[in-house]
Short mmCIF file of C-alpha atoms and ligand atoms in Angstrom, two decimals:
data_model
loop_
_atom_site.label_atom_id
_atom_site.label_comp_id
_atom_site.label_asym_id
_atom_site.label_seq_id
_atom_site.Cartn_x
_atom_site.Cartn_y
_atom_site.Cartn_z
CA MET O 795 -10.42 -18.02 0.79
CA LYS O 796 -9.51 -16.44 -2.58
CA LEU O 797 -6.45 -14.82 -3.20
CA LYS O 798 -7.17 -11.50 -4.70
CA THR O 799 -7.47 -7.70 -4.11
CA VAL O 800 -10.58 -6.39 -3.23
CA GLU O 801 -11.24 -3.05 -4.64
CA VAL O 802 -12.34 -1.40 -1.24
CA LYS O 803 -12.37 2.48 -0.84
CA ASN O 804 -8.46 2.90 -0.03
CA VAL O 805 -7.75 0.96 -3.13
CA LEU O 806 -9.98 3.24 -5.31
CA ARG O 807 -8.59 6.19 -3.78
CA CYS O 808 -4.95 5.25 -4.36
CA GLU O 809 -5.78 4.60 -7.89
CA GLU O 810 -7.37 8.18 -8.18
CA LEU O 811 -4.22 9.71 -6.73
CA PHE O 812 -2.15 7.88 -9.27
CA ASP O 813 -4.09 9.12 -12.27
CA ASN O 814 -4.11 12.47 -10.84
CA LEU O 815 -0.27 12.45 -10.60
CA ASN O 816 -0.11 11.13 -14.06
CA SER O 817 -2.51 13.82 -15.56
CA ARG O 818 -1.33 16.63 -13.90
CA SER O 819 -0.11 19.81 -15.61
CA ALA O 820 3.04 20.82 -15.83
CA ILE O 821 2.88 23.66 -12.94
CA VAL O 822 1.78 20.84 -10.43
CA GLU O 823 4.38 18.66 -8.39
CA GLY O 824 4.24 15.07 -8.69
CA ILE O 825 5.31 13.31 -5.43
CA GLY O 826 2.27 11.49 -3.61
CA LEU O 827 2.24 10.23 -0.21
CA VAL O 828 0.27 7.32 1.09
CA HIS O 829 0.35 6.42 4.62
CA GLY O 830 -1.55 4.59 7.34
CA PRO O 831 -1.30 1.95 10.28
CA SER O 832 0.39 -1.55 9.47
CA GLY O 833 -2.10 -4.02 8.17
CA PHE O 834 -4.49 -1.51 6.62
CA GLY O 835 -3.71 -2.92 2.99
CA LYS O 836 -0.95 -0.42 1.79
CA THR O 837 1.54 -2.70 0.18
CA THR O 838 -1.36 -4.96 -1.23
CA THR O 839 -2.97 -1.78 -2.86
CA MET O 840 0.32 -0.60 -4.26
CA THR O 841 1.13 -4.14 -5.59
CA TRP O 842 -2.34 -4.13 -7.20
CA LEU O 843 -1.70 -0.88 -8.71
CA PHE O 844 1.53 -1.71 -10.08
CA ASN O 845 0.29 -4.82 -11.63
CA GLN O 846 -2.50 -2.84 -13.92
CA ASP O 847 -1.93 -2.92 -17.36
CA HIS O 848 -1.87 0.94 -17.66
CA VAL O 849 0.64 1.28 -15.00
CA ASP O 850 4.18 1.54 -15.88
CA ALA O 851 6.18 1.72 -12.67
CA ILE O 852 8.91 0.07 -10.67
CA TYR O 853 8.17 -0.94 -6.95
CA VAL O 854 10.93 -0.95 -4.27
CA ARG O 855 10.65 -2.00 -0.56
CA CYS O 856 13.26 -0.28 1.82
CA ARG O 857 14.71 -1.87 4.51
CA ALA O 858 15.99 -1.14 7.83
CA THR O 859 19.59 -1.53 6.59
CA ASP O 860 19.29 0.42 3.37
CA THR O 861 21.90 3.07 2.50
CA PRO O 862 22.05 5.27 -0.63
CA SER O 863 23.95 2.56 -2.20
CA SER O 864 22.00 -0.41 -1.54
CA LEU O 865 18.40 1.62 -2.32
CA LEU O 866 19.78 2.83 -5.51
CA THR O 867 20.99 -0.62 -6.63
CA LYS O 868 17.56 -1.94 -6.12
CA ILE O 869 15.96 0.82 -8.12
CA ALA O 870 18.54 0.32 -10.93
CA PHE O 871 18.05 -3.48 -10.61
CA GLU O 872 13.99 -3.42 -11.17
CA MET O 873 14.81 -1.24 -14.27
CA GLY O 874 17.27 -3.79 -15.77
CA LEU O 875 20.25 -1.41 -15.31
CA GLU O 876 23.67 -2.70 -13.98
CA PRO O 877 24.83 -0.89 -10.62
CA LYS O 878 27.30 1.98 -11.40
CA TYR O 879 29.74 3.81 -9.37
CA PRO O 880 30.19 6.47 -8.18
CA LEU O 881 26.37 6.69 -7.17
CA GLY O 882 25.93 9.82 -9.36
CA ARG O 883 26.28 7.69 -12.21
CA MET O 884 23.67 5.32 -11.16
CA VAL O 885 21.24 8.28 -10.54
CA ASP O 886 22.02 9.36 -14.17
CA ASP O 887 21.24 5.97 -15.63
CA ILE O 888 17.97 5.66 -13.55
CA VAL O 889 16.91 9.06 -14.55
CA GLU O 890 17.69 8.40 -18.13
CA ARG O 891 15.66 5.20 -18.09
CA MET O 892 12.82 6.69 -16.02
CA ARG O 893 12.45 9.24 -18.50
CA TYR O 894 12.67 7.52 -21.77
CA LYS O 895 10.10 4.76 -20.53
CA GLU O 896 7.92 7.24 -18.58
CA LEU O 897 7.92 4.95 -15.41
CA SER O 898 6.57 5.61 -11.96
CA LEU O 899 8.67 4.93 -8.99
CA PHE O 900 6.65 3.52 -6.03
CA VAL O 901 8.83 3.30 -2.51
CA ASP O 902 7.29 1.11 0.23
CA GLU O 903 8.31 1.47 3.92
CA VAL O 904 9.76 4.70 3.61
CA ASP O 905 9.88 4.95 7.42
CA TYR O 906 12.92 3.00 7.27
CA VAL O 907 15.06 5.42 5.13
CA ILE O 908 13.19 8.78 6.17
CA GLY O 909 15.93 9.52 8.84
CA SER O 910 18.48 9.37 5.84
CA ALA O 911 18.95 12.67 4.45
CA ARG O 912 21.05 11.38 1.56
CA ILE O 913 18.62 8.77 0.56
CA MET O 914 15.52 11.26 0.81
CA GLU O 915 17.39 13.64 -1.28
CA SER O 916 18.35 11.22 -3.94
CA LEU O 917 14.55 10.20 -4.31
CA ARG O 918 13.95 14.12 -4.71
CA ASP O 919 16.75 14.22 -7.27
CA ILE O 920 15.33 11.52 -9.07
CA TYR O 921 11.95 13.19 -9.12
CA ASP O 922 13.35 16.71 -9.92
CA LEU O 923 15.50 15.40 -13.04
CA THR O 924 12.30 13.12 -14.30
CA GLN O 925 9.27 14.79 -13.14
CA GLN O 926 7.71 11.29 -13.23
CA PRO O 927 5.40 10.37 -10.70
CA VAL O 928 7.04 9.32 -7.02
CA LEU O 929 4.98 7.39 -4.47
CA LEU O 930 6.15 7.34 -1.15
CA ILE O 931 4.38 4.55 1.05
CA GLY O 932 4.61 4.43 4.86
CA MET O 933 3.21 4.28 8.43
CA ASP O 934 1.74 6.94 10.54
CA GLN O 935 4.96 8.79 11.37
CA ILE O 936 6.24 9.74 7.64
CA ALA O 937 3.40 12.32 7.24
CA ARG O 938 4.80 14.25 10.29
CA ARG O 939 8.55 13.47 9.62
CA ILE O 940 8.48 14.30 6.06
CA SER O 941 6.85 17.54 6.88
CA HIS O 942 10.32 18.57 8.32
CA ARG O 943 11.90 17.98 5.00
CA LYS O 944 10.76 21.06 3.16
CA GLN O 945 12.26 20.50 0.08
CA LEU O 946 10.45 17.10 -0.53
CA PHE O 947 7.59 18.18 1.38
CA ASN O 948 6.81 20.99 -1.21
CA ARG O 949 6.73 18.58 -3.92
CA ILE O 950 4.05 16.46 -2.58
CA SER O 951 0.82 16.97 -4.55
CA GLU O 952 -1.45 14.26 -3.59
CA TRP O 953 -1.78 12.67 -0.07
CA ILE O 954 -3.92 9.62 1.30
CA GLU O 955 -4.27 8.48 4.86
CA PHE O 956 -5.61 4.95 4.69
CA GLN O 957 -8.73 4.63 6.56
CA PRO O 958 -9.97 1.89 8.83
CA ALA O 959 -12.49 -0.60 6.61
CA ASP O 960 -15.98 0.39 7.04
CA PHE O 961 -19.10 -1.72 7.05
CA GLU O 962 -19.26 -1.62 3.30
CA ASP O 963 -15.70 -2.56 2.84
CA VAL O 964 -15.98 -5.56 5.27
CA ALA O 965 -19.18 -6.85 3.16
CA LEU O 966 -17.11 -6.53 -0.02
CA PHE O 967 -14.35 -8.59 1.23
CA ALA O 968 -16.77 -11.33 2.48
CA ASP O 969 -18.47 -11.10 -0.73
CA GLU O 970 -15.31 -11.54 -2.69
CA LEU O 971 -13.03 -13.65 -0.73
CA LEU O 972 -15.36 -16.42 1.10
CA GLU O 973 -15.60 -19.84 -0.94
CA ASN O 974 -18.62 -21.57 -1.67
CA GLU O 975 -20.95 -18.59 -1.62
CA ILE O 976 -20.81 -18.37 2.25
CA ARG O 977 -22.74 -15.47 3.27
CA LEU O 978 -22.38 -13.49 6.39
CA GLU O 979 -25.53 -11.71 8.06
CA GLU O 980 -25.24 -8.28 8.65
CA ASP O 981 -24.94 -8.70 12.69
CA LEU O 982 -21.74 -10.77 12.19
CA LEU O 983 -20.50 -8.54 9.47
CA ASP O 984 -20.94 -5.40 11.81
CA ALA O 985 -19.35 -7.24 14.62
CA VAL O 986 -15.97 -8.20 12.63
CA GLN O 987 -15.73 -4.53 11.57
CA ARG O 988 -15.90 -3.32 14.85
CA LYS O 989 -13.65 -5.85 16.55
CA ALA O 990 -11.12 -5.48 13.86
CA ASN O 991 -11.18 -1.58 14.29
CA GLY O 992 -10.96 -1.66 10.35
CA GLU O 993 -7.80 -3.36 10.07
CA VAL O 994 -7.94 -5.35 7.09
CA ARG O 995 -5.15 -8.16 8.29
CA ARG O 996 -7.71 -8.72 11.18
CA ILE O 997 -10.58 -8.72 9.03
CA LEU O 998 -9.36 -11.54 6.68
CA SER O 999 -7.99 -13.51 9.53
CA ALA O 1000 -11.74 -13.61 11.15
CA LEU O 1001 -13.12 -14.03 7.79
CA GLU O 1002 -11.03 -16.91 7.10
CA LYS O 1003 -12.03 -18.69 10.60
CA ILE O 1004 -15.71 -17.91 10.01
CA GLU O 1005 -15.24 -19.75 6.56
CA ARG O 1006 -13.77 -22.71 8.04
CA LYS O 1007 -16.52 -23.17 10.46
CA ALA O 1008 -19.26 -22.61 7.89
CA ILE O 1009 -17.56 -25.09 5.67
CA ALA O 1010 -17.30 -27.58 8.64
CA ALA O 1011 -20.80 -27.28 9.44
CA ASP O 1012 -21.92 -27.16 5.72
CA ARG O 1013 -23.63 -23.72 5.98
CA ASP O 1014 -23.95 -21.02 3.61
CA LYS O 1015 -25.23 -18.31 5.92
CA ILE O 1016 -23.83 -17.63 9.15
CA SER O 1017 -24.83 -14.96 11.60
CA LEU O 1018 -23.40 -13.64 14.96
CA ASP O 1019 -25.27 -16.20 16.83
CA ASP O 1020 -23.59 -19.13 15.14
CA VAL O 1021 -20.05 -17.91 16.16
CA ASP O 1022 -18.18 -17.08 19.27
CA ILE O 1023 -16.91 -13.67 18.37
CA ARG O 1024 -14.02 -13.54 21.07
CA GLU O 1025 -12.73 -16.68 19.98
CA ILE O 1026 -12.65 -15.49 16.19
CA PHE O 1027 -10.32 -12.79 17.27
CA LEU O 1028 -8.48 -14.30 20.06
CA ASP O 1029 -5.19 -14.67 18.38
CA SER O 1030 -5.28 -11.51 16.26
CA ARG O 1031 -4.69 -8.92 18.91
CA ARG O 1032 -3.26 -5.54 17.46
CA ARG O 1033 0.43 -5.68 16.91
N1 ADP H 1941 -7.80 -4.69 -0.63
C1 ADP H 1941 -7.34 -5.88 -0.32
N2 ADP H 1941 -7.81 -7.10 -0.75
C2 ADP H 1941 -7.43 -8.25 -0.27
N3 ADP H 1941 -6.68 -8.66 0.78
C3 ADP H 1941 -6.14 -7.38 1.38
C4 ADP H 1941 -6.32 -5.97 0.80
N4 ADP H 1941 -5.69 -5.03 1.42
C5 ADP H 1941 -5.09 -5.87 2.53
N5 ADP H 1941 -5.31 -7.17 2.34
C6 ADP H 1941 -4.47 -8.19 2.95
O1 ADP H 1941 -4.14 -7.79 4.43
C7 ADP H 1941 -2.97 -8.18 4.91
C8 ADP H 1941 -2.22 -6.81 5.29
O2 ADP H 1941 -2.32 -6.10 4.09
P1 ADP H 1941 -0.77 -5.17 3.82
O3 ADP H 1941 -0.94 -4.66 2.39
O4 ADP H 1941 0.50 -5.86 4.07
O5 ADP H 1941 -0.69 -3.91 4.83
P2 ADP H 1941 0.17 -2.73 5.08
O6 ADP H 1941 1.03 -2.69 3.85
O7 ADP H 1941 -0.60 -1.55 5.11
O8 ADP H 1941 0.91 -3.14 6.43
C9 ADP H 1941 -2.53 -8.86 3.87
O9 ADP H 1941 -2.22 -9.94 4.14
C10 ADP H 1941 -3.17 -8.73 2.54
O10 ADP H 1941 -3.03 -9.82 1.82
MG1 MG H 1942 3.24 -3.04 3.79
#
C-alpha cells in the first residue's frame, strides 16, 4: 500500500471549510467544528491540511490528562514559545504570536477537554483575541456537548460531520493506494464499501489484505469471486 492522503469527499469538504474560515468577512465568526466517528479520517485530513503550503497553522492533540496549563504549554511549544506563568501571560504570548503570524489553530480530540470549562474558555479567549480561525475536531458527542457552551457555540460558523466513505471514495482509495496497478472490480469495491460501513480504517485494512492476495497470486485484476470477503473483514470489527 502506498502511504498518502487520498483526497476523498470529506477531505475536500474540510479544505473548503478552512478556506471559508479564512476568507470570511469581519462580521462572520471564525470557529469551525469537524466531527464524526473514530476511523473516518479526521486526524489524517487535518494533518494533510496542516501540511499544505498555503496553510499556516499549528496542530495540537488533546489528551485525557490535559489541564489548561498542559494544553496551553503544548500550543506555546508548537509556536516556538517558552511557557510562561501565570497562564494569563502564556495566553498573551500565544495571542500575540498567532496574530503576528496569522496562524490558525487546529485542536484535535477535543472530546477529552470539552468537560473542562477553563480549557474551552481559554480556547475561546484565544479566538476572541486573535480572530484567527480555530478548528475544533472530535467525535460524535462534541457537536451536542458544545451546543451547551453557548459562548463558544455562537462563534462556530462552519460545521462538518464526516460522512461514511461512499463507493466513489472507496474506488479512489483503491486506485491511489494499491501497488502494482492492482485493480478491483466493481462488485468487490461495492462489497468493501458495504462491509466497512464507510469507515476508512476498515476500508484500508481490507484493501491491504486484497492487495497481498493479488500480489501472491500475481494478478492485477481482482473481483468478489476471487476473495473470501468474510475473511477479509474478520479481524477488523468496529471498535
Ligand atoms: N484520506 C485518507 N487517505 C489515506 N488514508 C486515510 C485517509 N483517511 C484516513 N486514512 C487512514 O485511516 C485510518 C484512520 O484515520 P484517522 O485519521 O485516524 O481517523 P479519525 O481521526 O477520524 O479517528 C488511518 O490509519 C489513516 O491512515
Ligand atoms: Mg483522530
